[in-house]
Amino acid sequence: MIELKDVWFSYDDRFVLKDINLKVEKGERVVVLGVNGSGKTTLLKLLNALLFPVKGTYIYKGRKIEKNAFKDREFSKTFRREVVLLFQNPDAMLFNPTVYDEIAFGLRQLGFEEKIVKERVLQWAEIFGLTQYLNKPPFTLSGGQKQRLSLACLLVLKPEVLLLDEPTANLDPKSVGWLIDFLNELKEITTVISTHNLSLAPELGNRLIVIGEEGSIIYDGELEIFIKDQEKLLRAGLLHKHKDRVPLCMDKHSMQTHL
Ligand code: ADP
């Protein structure tokens, strides 16, 4: 469904993603793990065609994804409906006067009739527990509610690929739990989820892609195997070797033997 072939990307004169080769099949749940600054957001923006490779090729459903492809309005509409990205900070996505208008926005952009817009907005507001807030401005919602609203805005479009950028980063534990349960129910949708949180990764998906600190993929496979590989964990900057900690009560002699 998705293929990146030898993809390189730079914002300026420094490559932040290097030689990325990646295939994602329909229905897969992929976790992209890497430290802050390793290029996870950039990768998701490439998959969402907000950015385009400097070198290499992005193919979606057999079609090469490049800037020119979006001059074709029909293709552009289809791609924007099928492949959606949840930004790390929900505030970046919310700008409509009410929760209702926010959920309706994408559907209206795509030219859906107002009757269908209403049906779908009410349906998704219900699923995400937002019905009572429909007439409220989005900025009055809590962080967890904003995250749910952002997801509703995307899922109302019935996407085929859901890209989630650090979706748990700003959530309290209860909302993280809710999100994980929700994602587990999304069987049909292909999802690519980025995180820098190694301990959360197993909850988010079954296939793991790790971007090393230098911006290339250093692992693609089962999560269980990766977390047992100390060398790879260190290379990805996901493990930190602490200097031996000396208990405060130690006397000079035992400290020497400890060291
Ligand atoms: P991550 O999501 O893993 O934290 P990013 O994809 O956000 O990583 O960033 C990868 C690298 O690209 C970082 O070094 C970051 O500073 C740089 N970067 C991100 N966005 C821009 C931008 N708009 N202009 C220049 N450099 C950027």
mmCIF file with all atom_site columns, N, CA, C and O in Angstrom, residues 13 16 20 30 46-47 116 133 198 209:
data_model
loop_
_atom_site.group_PDB
_atom_site.id
_atom_site.type_symbol
_atom_site.label_atom_id
_atom_site.label_alt_id
_atom_site.label_comp_id
_atom_site.label_asym_id
_atom_site.label_entity_id
_atom_site.label_seq_id
_atom_site.pdbx_PDB_ins_code
_atom_site.Cartn_x
_atom_site.Cartn_y
_atom_site.Cartn_z
_atom_site.occupancy
_atom_site.B_iso_or_equiv
_atom_site.pdbx_formal_charge
_atom_site.auth_seq_id
_atom_site.auth_comp_id
_atom_site.auth_asym_id
_atom_site.auth_atom_id
_atom_site.pdbx_PDB_model_num
ATOM 1  N N  . ASP A 1 13  ? 20.730  22.104 4.357  1.00 0.00 ? 13  ASP A N  1
ATOM 2  C CA . ASP A 1 13  ? 21.836  21.369 3.730  1.00 0.00 ? 13  ASP A CA 1
ATOM 3  C C  . ASP A 1 13  ? 22.202  20.085 4.485  1.00 0.00 ? 13  ASP A C  1
ATOM 4  O O  . ASP A 1 13  ? 23.172  19.424 4.167  1.00 0.00 ? 13  ASP A O  1
ATOM 5  N N  . VAL A 1 16  ? 18.113  14.889 7.126  1.00 0.00 ? 16  VAL A N  1
ATOM 6  C CA . VAL A 1 16  ? 17.575  14.419 8.410  1.00 0.00 ? 16  VAL A CA 1
ATOM 7  C C  . VAL A 1 16  ? 17.037  12.995 8.272  1.00 0.00 ? 16  VAL A C  1
ATOM 8  O O  . VAL A 1 16  ? 16.975  12.251 9.251  1.00 0.00 ? 16  VAL A O  1
ATOM 9  N N  . ILE A 1 20  ? 15.858  5.838  3.287  1.00 0.00 ? 20  ILE A N  1
ATOM 10 C CA . ILE A 1 20  ? 14.744  5.140  3.948  1.00 0.00 ? 20  ILE A CA 1
ATOM 11 C C  . ILE A 1 20  ? 14.072  4.190  2.953  1.00 0.00 ? 20  ILE A C  1
ATOM 12 O O  . ILE A 1 20  ? 13.625  4.606  1.878  1.00 0.00 ? 20  ILE A O  1
ATOM 13 N N  . VAL A 1 30  ? 2.065   -0.204 12.436 1.00 0.00 ? 30  VAL A N  1
ATOM 14 C CA . VAL A 1 30  ? 3.508   -0.012 12.514 1.00 0.00 ? 30  VAL A CA 1
ATOM 15 C C  . VAL A 1 30  ? 3.837   1.057  13.564 1.00 0.00 ? 30  VAL A C  1
ATOM 16 O O  . VAL A 1 30  ? 3.220   2.119  13.578 1.00 0.00 ? 30  VAL A O  1
ATOM 17 N N  . LEU A 1 46  ? 6.208   13.079 5.255  1.00 0.00 ? 46  LEU A N  1
ATOM 18 C CA . LEU A 1 46  ? 6.467   12.554 3.905  1.00 0.00 ? 46  LEU A CA 1
ATOM 19 C C  . LEU A 1 46  ? 5.340   11.600 3.497  1.00 0.00 ? 46  LEU A C  1
ATOM 20 O O  . LEU A 1 46  ? 4.824   11.681 2.382  1.00 0.00 ? 46  LEU A O  1
ATOM 21 N N  . LEU A 1 47  ? 4.943   10.716 4.426  1.00 0.00 ? 47  LEU A N  1
ATOM 22 C CA . LEU A 1 47  ? 3.878   9.761  4.108  1.00 0.00 ? 47  LEU A CA 1
ATOM 23 C C  . LEU A 1 47  ? 2.560   10.476 3.858  1.00 0.00 ? 47  LEU A C  1
ATOM 24 O O  . LEU A 1 47  ? 1.720   10.021 3.100  1.00 0.00 ? 47  LEU A O  1
ATOM 25 N N  . ILE A 1 116 ? -25.390 14.677 4.961  1.00 0.00 ? 116 ILE A N  1
ATOM 26 C CA . ILE A 1 116 ? -24.434 13.601 5.273  1.00 0.00 ? 116 ILE A CA 1
ATOM 27 C C  . ILE A 1 116 ? -23.420 14.097 6.299  1.00 0.00 ? 116 ILE A C  1
ATOM 28 O O  . ILE A 1 116 ? -23.035 13.380 7.227  1.00 0.00 ? 116 ILE A O  1
ATOM 29 N N  . TYR A 1 133 ? -20.369 18.635 23.797 1.00 0.00 ? 133 TYR A N  1
ATOM 30 C CA . TYR A 1 133 ? -19.502 19.798 23.544 1.00 0.00 ? 133 TYR A CA 1
ATOM 31 C C  . TYR A 1 133 ? -19.663 20.367 22.131 1.00 0.00 ? 133 TYR A C  1
ATOM 32 O O  . TYR A 1 133 ? -18.923 21.264 21.730 1.00 0.00 ? 133 TYR A O  1
ATOM 33 N N  . LEU A 1 198 ? 9.793   3.872  24.556 1.00 0.00 ? 198 LEU A N  1
ATOM 34 C CA . LEU A 1 198 ? 10.048  2.441  24.330 1.00 0.00 ? 198 LEU A CA 1
ATOM 35 C C  . LEU A 1 198 ? 9.035   1.563  25.071 1.00 0.00 ? 198 LEU A C  1
ATOM 36 O O  . LEU A 1 198 ? 8.569   0.565  24.557 1.00 0.00 ? 198 LEU A O  1
ATOM 37 N N  . ILE A 1 209 ? 9.605   -0.102 13.692 1.00 0.00 ? 209 ILE A N  1
ATOM 38 C CA . ILE A 1 209 ? 10.645  0.498  12.851 1.00 0.00 ? 209 ILE A CA 1
ATOM 39 C C  . ILE A 1 209 ? 11.391  1.479  13.733 1.00 0.00 ? 209 ILE A C  1
ATOM 40 O O  . ILE A 1 209 ? 10.766  2.313  14.408 1.00 0.00 ? 209 ILE A O  1
#
